[in-house]
Amino acid sequence: MDDGGVTRSSERLEALAPGQAIPFGGDRVAFVSAELAAEFRPGDRLLVVQDTGDLLRVPAGEHAAAAEAVDRAVAAFARMSAVSDAAISRFFAAFADRLADDAIWAGIAAANAGDVESARARGRSTTRLAASDVMRADMVAGLRAWRDQPPARGRTIETVAHPGWTVEQASAPLGVVGFVFEGRPNVFADAAGVLRAGNTVVFRIGSDALGTARAIVVAALDPALAEAGLPPGAAALVDSPAHAAGWAMLADPRLSLAVARGSGPAVAQLGAIARQTGTPVSLHGTGGAWMVADTTADAERLYAAVYHSLDRKVCNTLNVLCLVRERADDLIPVVLEALDAAGRRRKGIKLHVAEADLGRIPEAWRARRAAIHRAGGPVEEAVVEPIADNELGREWEWEATPEVTLKVVADLDEAVRLFNALSPRLVATLISADPSAHARFYAEVDAPFVGDGFTRWVDGQYALGRPELGLSNWETGRLFARGAVLAGDGVFTVRTRVRQNDIHLDRGGQPTPPRKA
């Protein structure tokens, strides 16, 4: 039917043909591959990513698994208004206590060991997969922090008093949060934080950690929900290893917020799926912190900042170090000493040096070879390698051997320009004794997190005392009306309520006419 230039005609998609044209983005066309056409079956869904033209097949079973989990979370949210804040606190306490119970944790640890072994056998990274004692302690501490947080529902944000009436704005639960994250078991505790504000959550974890996730759900999460009297499904796992299940989940219009954590391209694709569905997104993709040392940099402060920024690989780990040319000759030895110290703490060091600056590195370093610990195991490599300037934004996803890029810049202004042009715009730190340089750096660098020392402070729980759902960079622009740390108590909407004392209020000032006798 044609109605004013809008054509409405549709039927169910049952098959795809090789070379079939699929419009996207309003003025572009993608074409169905022979492989996609052969795999597509009746009941499957085709997601067309409007930003890129990616054609994504969602098998019927994966769509059903995601829909079932969202169904449960939606039903649970409808019941959360009857759940007291005390009951939510009891949930966090029970969840934490179960993870702290050695007998319960033994089963979770066994499942995690299986996940780690499987990932290693496939040459996959296990840096963030292993559920260490430190990770377990952080999960327990995070859950207990949510237990002790003041209630987030109904918090008064603003009160405006008028003659005869008052308007109040207060926080209220947002709804169902969809959470897709990489193989990091500790993110379970982070995701559960949305319940503090009366929301519910449905999540899909990377296939590497699915066994661990299942064990946590069965042994700790679901029992804690039941013990506290929270509705089943208030925290629901999409029990599937397939990426398609995550696509289907974030394409569900019933989500009120989509959160994605993982690698840059995958997160960007997930965010595009959610956005075209109309769902607000919080994305945590490419990471890597940048550090700049200017002409007034203190050597001891630089040494400590470099060393303490390389204890493990996460998004806030030091990735690129810029030294101003005027101080390069005396600061490079300081940096190399710090890198050696960091290497002794871990398993060696890998240094990438801008091509133009390679000659500034001592010959002993340039000639050195060592075992660099990669996901597939140790590999003998040169410790120092050149890198082109246009590759400065590359994030080093190292396993056990810290990996850093070094670049000599003309001045602070060039360092800021390079950061703004090539970095993921996440963390920037300046080592300087000049207050005016810090003021200029803060004003000009396009990053949500700016510091003057080590980079690893960027963490919701460590810095703010609240486990984060995710950290967002500014790679695709600044964030509207919020910070780059998204925590569970930051997931809310605002309701407005009036309390009218004067029953005769009238916008035109007219009095209430008398009632007839």
XYZ file of C-alpha atoms in Angstrom:
517
model
C 0.000 0.000 0.000
C 1.238 3.491 -0.916
C 0.333 6.192 1.609
C 1.883 9.594 0.946
C 5.127 8.155 -0.381
C 5.382 5.501 2.360
C 5.072 1.967 1.002
C 3.824 -0.673 3.424
C 4.181 -4.237 2.241
C 5.922 -7.097 4.012
C 6.081 -10.824 4.438
C 8.157 -13.200 6.574
C 11.709 -13.858 5.418
C 12.094 -17.579 4.788
C 15.226 -17.770 2.629
C 18.115 -15.773 1.189
C 19.685 -16.051 -2.254
C 23.392 -15.620 -3.085
C 23.993 -12.107 -4.359
C 20.650 -10.858 -3.032
C 20.753 -7.079 -2.545
C 20.007 -5.816 0.982
C 19.656 -2.022 1.326
C 21.220 -0.357 4.377
C 21.996 3.120 5.603
C 19.387 4.668 3.338
C 21.544 4.771 0.201
C 23.817 1.726 0.205
C 23.468 -1.953 -0.647
C 25.029 -5.093 0.832
C 24.937 -8.446 -0.900
C 24.164 -11.857 0.578
C 27.122 -14.225 0.456
C 26.770 -17.797 -0.731
C 27.658 -19.013 2.753
C 24.973 -16.897 4.435
C 22.357 -17.984 1.891
C 23.182 -21.662 2.464
C 23.025 -21.369 6.261
C 19.795 -19.351 6.481
C 16.747 -21.407 7.489
C 13.052 -20.598 7.963
C 12.622 -19.101 11.421
C 16.055 -17.452 11.395
C 16.366 -13.670 11.663
C 18.544 -11.378 9.542
C 19.984 -8.356 11.308
C 21.231 -5.632 8.987
C 23.669 -3.300 10.733
C 22.762 0.065 9.287
C 26.131 1.642 10.104
C 28.230 -0.920 8.233
C 26.005 -3.162 6.135
C 27.004 -6.245 8.134
C 24.495 -9.034 7.523
C 24.110 -11.075 10.682
C 22.213 -14.351 10.819
C 20.453 -15.085 14.097
C 19.384 -18.732 14.160
C 15.908 -19.358 15.502
C 17.275 -21.133 18.568
C 19.558 -18.255 19.528
C 16.724 -15.765 19.105
C 14.522 -17.927 21.341
C 17.228 -18.189 24.028
C 17.665 -14.418 24.136
C 13.929 -13.734 24.056
C 13.320 -16.174 26.909
C 15.901 -14.470 29.121
C 14.495 -11.017 28.318
C 10.965 -12.357 29.000
C 12.084 -13.378 32.484
C 13.769 -10.045 33.162
C 10.735 -8.077 31.956
C 8.416 -10.130 34.172
C 10.770 -9.667 37.126
C 10.910 -5.899 36.618
C 7.110 -5.711 36.824
C 7.390 -7.240 40.295
C 10.382 -5.240 41.548
C 8.195 -2.322 42.679
C 6.854 -4.592 45.419
C 10.366 -5.576 46.545
C 11.749 -3.578 49.475
C 15.164 -1.945 49.492
C 16.000 -4.148 52.472
C 15.308 -7.234 50.370
C 17.633 -5.929 47.659
C 20.324 -5.444 50.317
C 19.755 -9.027 51.490
C 20.278 -10.228 47.911
C 23.683 -8.567 47.676
C 24.635 -9.941 51.096
C 23.565 -13.467 50.166
C 25.318 -13.350 46.793
C 28.542 -12.137 48.432
C 28.354 -14.698 51.235
C 27.966 -17.540 48.750
C 30.976 -16.431 46.741
C 32.937 -16.129 50.001
C 31.960 -19.672 51.042
C 34.931 -21.928 50.262
C 32.779 -24.989 49.608
C 30.591 -23.125 47.104
C 33.576 -21.406 45.515
C 35.321 -24.748 44.988
C 32.679 -25.735 42.457
C 32.899 -22.357 40.700
C 36.706 -22.569 40.651
C 36.545 -26.043 39.108
C 34.284 -24.772 36.334
C 36.617 -21.838 35.794
C 39.648 -24.116 35.575
C 37.859 -26.000 32.814
C 37.159 -22.746 30.978
C 40.790 -21.660 31.294
C 42.107 -25.008 30.067
C 39.751 -24.964 27.089
C 40.701 -21.390 26.188
C 44.423 -22.129 26.363
C 43.997 -25.188 24.171
C 42.399 -22.944 21.543
C 45.114 -20.287 21.830
C 42.745 -17.849 23.481
C 43.721 -15.171 26.011
C 43.190 -16.139 29.642
C 44.482 -12.921 31.231
C 41.035 -11.855 32.431
C 39.394 -15.278 32.428
C 41.095 -16.916 35.416
C 39.048 -16.472 38.587
C 41.944 -15.715 40.930
C 41.763 -15.131 44.670
C 42.085 -11.402 43.984
C 39.191 -11.482 41.516
C 37.055 -13.414 43.989
C 37.851 -10.928 46.764
C 36.985 -8.019 44.475
C 33.636 -9.629 43.559
C 32.748 -10.154 47.209
C 33.842 -6.627 48.132
C 31.856 -5.167 45.239
C 28.670 -6.978 46.199
C 29.036 -5.943 49.827
C 29.569 -2.363 48.707
C 26.203 -2.535 46.900
C 24.690 -4.072 50.034
C 25.792 -1.043 52.031
C 24.869 1.618 49.457
C 21.880 3.780 50.421
C 18.688 2.991 48.486
C 18.752 4.485 45.016
C 15.024 4.328 44.306
C 12.974 7.413 45.104
C 16.012 9.573 45.831
C 14.943 13.225 45.653
C 16.924 15.023 42.975
C 15.248 18.416 43.089
C 12.376 20.147 44.858
C 10.822 23.357 43.496
C 8.383 25.142 45.790
C 5.652 27.421 44.422
C 2.930 29.283 46.317
C 0.354 26.614 47.019
C 2.146 23.712 45.349
C 5.470 21.855 45.164
C 7.172 19.877 42.403
C 9.573 17.043 43.222
C 11.895 15.189 40.872
C 13.043 11.790 42.068
C 15.005 8.852 40.703
C 13.079 5.771 39.629
C 14.031 2.373 38.171
C 14.794 2.418 34.451
C 13.803 -1.102 33.426
C 15.667 -4.069 31.930
C 19.378 -3.645 31.278
C 20.995 -5.816 28.607
C 24.628 -6.597 29.325
C 27.087 -8.273 26.925
C 30.586 -8.741 28.262
C 33.784 -10.591 27.523
C 35.103 -13.608 29.410
C 35.565 -11.950 32.795
C 33.686 -13.738 35.596
C 33.948 -10.746 37.941
C 31.618 -8.735 35.713
C 28.761 -10.742 37.240
C 29.117 -8.673 40.398
C 29.273 -5.475 38.361
C 26.147 -6.322 36.344
C 24.179 -7.247 39.466
C 24.631 -3.677 40.679
C 21.712 -2.477 38.559
C 19.370 -4.239 40.989
C 20.323 -1.682 43.659
C 18.185 0.899 41.841
C 15.298 -1.528 41.294
C 16.221 -2.556 37.742
C 16.619 -6.050 36.348
C 19.401 -7.359 34.125
C 19.819 -9.909 31.370
C 23.352 -10.740 30.361
C 25.340 -12.744 27.864
C 28.949 -13.665 28.686
C 31.695 -14.567 26.225
C 31.860 -18.249 25.329
C 35.268 -18.664 27.015
C 33.706 -18.033 30.445
C 30.280 -19.615 29.956
C 31.052 -22.616 32.178
C 32.087 -20.293 34.992
C 28.963 -18.198 34.451
C 26.697 -21.222 34.662
C 28.355 -22.297 37.903
C 27.946 -18.847 39.457
C 24.268 -18.719 38.458
C 23.466 -22.153 39.876
C 25.577 -21.987 43.036
C 25.319 -18.327 44.035
C 23.179 -15.984 41.964
C 19.857 -17.807 41.724
C 19.968 -19.012 45.360
C 20.677 -15.449 46.522
C 17.701 -14.117 44.556
C 15.448 -16.758 46.086
C 16.777 -16.275 49.623
C 16.175 -12.509 49.480
C 12.710 -12.872 47.966
C 13.532 -11.204 44.673
C 11.586 -12.403 41.613
C 13.217 -15.116 39.503
C 14.747 -13.675 36.369
C 15.751 -10.411 38.039
C 19.275 -11.320 36.866
C 18.967 -13.682 33.892
C 21.728 -15.334 31.880
C 21.360 -15.916 28.143
C 22.730 -19.446 28.249
C 24.375 -19.627 24.846
C 27.979 -19.489 23.599
C 26.938 -17.988 20.247
C 27.580 -14.354 19.321
C 24.165 -14.424 17.655
C 22.498 -14.702 21.067
C 24.106 -11.396 22.065
C 22.990 -9.793 18.798
C 19.435 -10.996 19.379
C 19.411 -9.773 22.954
C 20.541 -6.238 22.070
C 18.062 -6.116 19.179
C 15.190 -6.639 21.637
C 13.308 -3.322 21.939
C 12.224 -4.152 25.490
C 15.669 -3.262 26.827
C 15.928 0.142 28.480
C 19.731 0.243 28.295
C 22.349 -1.826 26.471
C 25.852 -2.209 27.926
C 28.639 -3.874 25.946
C 32.181 -4.616 27.077
C 34.908 -6.299 25.064
C 37.027 -5.710 21.980
C 36.595 -2.523 19.970
C 35.052 -3.825 16.695
C 32.715 -6.285 18.451
C 31.524 -3.644 20.903
C 30.956 -1.136 18.102
C 28.826 -3.681 16.245
C 26.775 -4.481 19.355
C 26.266 -0.794 20.016
C 25.086 -0.222 16.455
C 22.536 -3.036 16.796
C 21.128 -1.573 20.002
C 21.077 2.007 18.725
C 19.175 1.140 15.558
C 16.624 -0.611 17.758
C 16.211 2.634 19.688
C 17.961 1.503 22.867
C 20.436 3.836 24.636
C 23.907 2.320 24.869
C 26.972 2.410 27.088
C 29.968 0.951 25.281
C 33.317 -0.128 26.649
C 35.505 -1.076 23.710
C 39.063 -0.038 22.878
C 41.217 0.919 25.855
C 44.815 1.797 26.574
C 46.076 4.731 28.648
C 48.445 7.436 27.426
C 51.075 9.142 29.546
C 52.976 12.337 28.692
C 56.123 13.639 30.399
C 56.919 17.309 29.729
C 60.004 19.459 30.212
C 59.432 19.764 33.979
C 58.723 16.080 34.644
C 60.204 14.693 37.854
C 62.196 11.526 37.138
C 61.113 9.723 40.312
C 57.446 10.481 39.651
C 57.760 9.252 36.053
C 59.535 6.070 37.152
C 56.830 5.263 39.697
C 53.978 6.156 37.330
C 55.277 3.869 34.567
C 55.996 0.979 36.922
C 52.651 1.084 38.715
C 50.706 1.391 35.442
C 51.862 -2.010 34.153
C 50.870 -4.467 36.890
C 48.231 -6.176 34.707
C 46.499 -5.749 31.361
C 43.134 -4.018 31.481
C 41.728 -0.972 29.711
C 43.488 1.526 32.010
C 46.953 -0.021 31.625
C 49.664 2.237 30.217
C 49.765 1.755 26.446
C 51.544 4.803 24.975
C 54.204 6.991 26.577
C 55.154 10.360 25.047
C 58.326 12.168 26.098
C 59.065 15.738 25.028
C 62.191 16.008 22.893
C 63.948 18.446 25.233
C 63.998 15.833 28.028
C 64.161 12.636 25.950
C 67.851 11.891 26.504
C 67.621 11.998 30.305
C 64.104 10.517 30.654
C 64.481 7.512 28.324
C 66.892 5.803 30.781
C 64.358 6.395 33.563
C 61.604 4.838 31.446
C 63.743 1.834 30.490
C 64.606 1.259 34.148
C 60.898 1.375 35.045
C 60.073 -1.036 32.222
C 62.742 -3.463 33.396
C 61.279 -3.319 36.909
C 57.777 -3.930 35.552
C 59.159 -6.838 33.531
C 60.632 -8.440 36.627
C 57.261 -8.111 38.324
C 55.610 -9.864 35.384
C 57.351 -11.877 32.646
C 59.609 -9.583 30.674
C 58.837 -6.488 28.638
C 58.013 -5.589 25.030
C 58.718 -2.069 23.784
C 57.462 -0.548 20.536
C 59.306 2.628 19.571
C 58.240 5.197 16.990
C 60.346 4.676 13.866
C 61.953 8.118 14.053
C 62.995 7.534 17.669
C 64.480 4.057 17.438
C 68.022 5.417 17.448
C 67.476 6.957 20.887
C 67.162 3.485 22.439
C 70.473 1.980 23.644
C 71.962 -0.693 21.390
C 71.836 -3.225 24.237
C 68.072 -2.893 24.334
C 67.676 -2.995 20.551
C 69.752 -6.167 20.340
C 67.906 -7.948 23.125
C 65.689 -10.938 22.429
C 63.455 -12.660 24.982
C 60.459 -14.918 25.479
C 57.308 -12.808 25.079
C 54.342 -14.542 26.698
C 51.474 -14.585 24.187
C 48.046 -16.256 24.395
C 49.441 -19.339 22.673
C 52.508 -19.507 24.927
C 56.010 -17.990 25.058
C 57.439 -16.760 21.737
C 61.028 -15.589 21.272
C 60.969 -12.063 19.847
C 62.972 -8.877 19.689
C 62.284 -6.873 22.851
C 62.283 -3.586 20.906
C 60.472 -3.112 17.602
C 59.704 -0.004 15.508
C 56.146 1.202 15.012
C 54.698 3.732 12.571
C 53.107 6.880 13.979
C 49.734 5.992 12.457
C 49.752 2.836 14.624
C 50.100 4.696 17.923
C 46.444 4.068 18.725
C 46.884 0.294 18.709
C 45.996 -1.271 22.052
C 48.416 -3.960 23.192
C 46.379 -6.901 24.494
C 49.264 -8.531 26.317
C 49.095 -11.671 28.412
C 51.945 -11.809 30.949
C 54.553 -9.613 29.242
C 53.791 -5.874 29.543
C 53.784 -4.147 26.158
C 54.189 -0.386 25.662
C 54.703 2.130 22.855
C 57.230 4.992 23.211
C 57.069 8.199 21.172
C 59.231 11.333 21.385
C 57.230 14.506 20.688
C 58.281 18.084 20.021
C 56.270 19.458 22.915
C 53.137 19.022 25.011
C 50.964 20.395 22.230
C 52.068 17.643 19.837
C 51.375 14.987 22.471
C 47.841 16.322 22.940
C 47.269 16.424 19.175
C 48.424 12.810 18.803
C 46.240 11.685 21.704
C 43.160 13.413 20.312
C 43.774 12.050 16.814
C 44.957 8.476 17.435
C 44.043 7.272 20.922
C 40.726 5.720 21.996
C 40.275 8.852 24.129
C 39.996 7.093 27.449
C 42.819 7.869 29.920
C 45.405 10.659 29.682
C 47.973 11.486 32.354
C 50.603 14.208 32.491
C 53.834 14.003 34.479
C 54.769 17.624 35.038
C 55.749 20.014 37.818
C 54.149 22.962 36.026
C 50.594 23.831 37.214
C 49.916 25.838 34.065
C 50.838 22.822 31.921
C 48.365 20.684 33.862
C 45.651 23.307 33.370
C 46.310 23.459 29.622
C 46.500 19.668 29.343
C 43.171 19.223 31.131
C 41.523 21.847 28.937
C 42.796 20.497 25.621
C 43.047 16.714 25.934
C 39.825 14.996 24.821
C 39.528 12.328 27.507
C 37.011 11.569 30.262
C 39.785 10.510 32.665
C 42.744 12.826 33.264
C 45.462 12.316 35.860
C 48.948 13.267 36.989
C 50.407 9.903 38.003
C 49.786 6.216 37.422
C 46.962 5.290 35.037
C 45.444 2.318 36.838
C 43.287 4.483 39.134
C 40.540 4.558 36.479
C 38.131 2.039 37.970
C 34.684 2.502 39.470
C 35.272 0.369 42.535
C 38.853 1.527 43.184
C 38.258 5.252 42.617
C 34.611 5.787 43.508
C 33.762 2.834 45.743
C 31.147 1.579 43.270
C 31.632 -1.435 40.977
C 31.231 -0.271 37.416
C 29.049 -1.661 34.671
C 31.600 -0.258 32.269
C 33.966 2.553 31.403
C 33.219 4.507 28.257
C 35.825 6.180 26.103
C 35.172 9.267 23.988
C 36.268 7.621 20.725
C 32.899 8.339 19.115
C 32.160 11.536 21.028
C 31.488 12.804 24.508
C 28.697 11.383 26.645
C 25.446 13.217 27.211
C 24.819 14.273 30.810
C 26.860 11.571 32.523
C 30.380 10.549 33.420
C 32.359 7.780 31.779
C 31.960 5.442 34.754
C 28.596 3.720 34.558
C 27.704 2.155 37.901
C 24.601 0.284 38.959
C 23.159 3.194 40.934
C 23.571 5.403 37.865
C 20.958 3.442 35.912
C 17.726 5.282 36.595
C 15.067 7.513 35.129
C 13.537 10.613 36.688
C 9.899 10.950 37.677
C 8.206 14.259 38.469
C 5.479 14.538 41.075
C 3.343 17.477 42.139
C 1.870 18.090 45.589
C -0.906 20.671 45.355
C -2.011 22.376 48.561
C -4.018 25.203 46.959
C -6.943 23.560 45.177
C -7.747 26.797 43.338
C -4.586 26.964 41.196
C -5.286 28.164 37.649
C -2.781 28.936 34.861
C -4.782 31.986 33.848
C -5.339 33.224 37.399
C -9.086 32.644 37.240
C -10.847 31.865 40.503
C -12.824 28.685 40.911
C -16.463 29.441 40.129
C -18.858 28.705 42.973
C -20.738 25.430 42.785
C -24.436 25.505 42.216
C -26.479 25.054 45.332
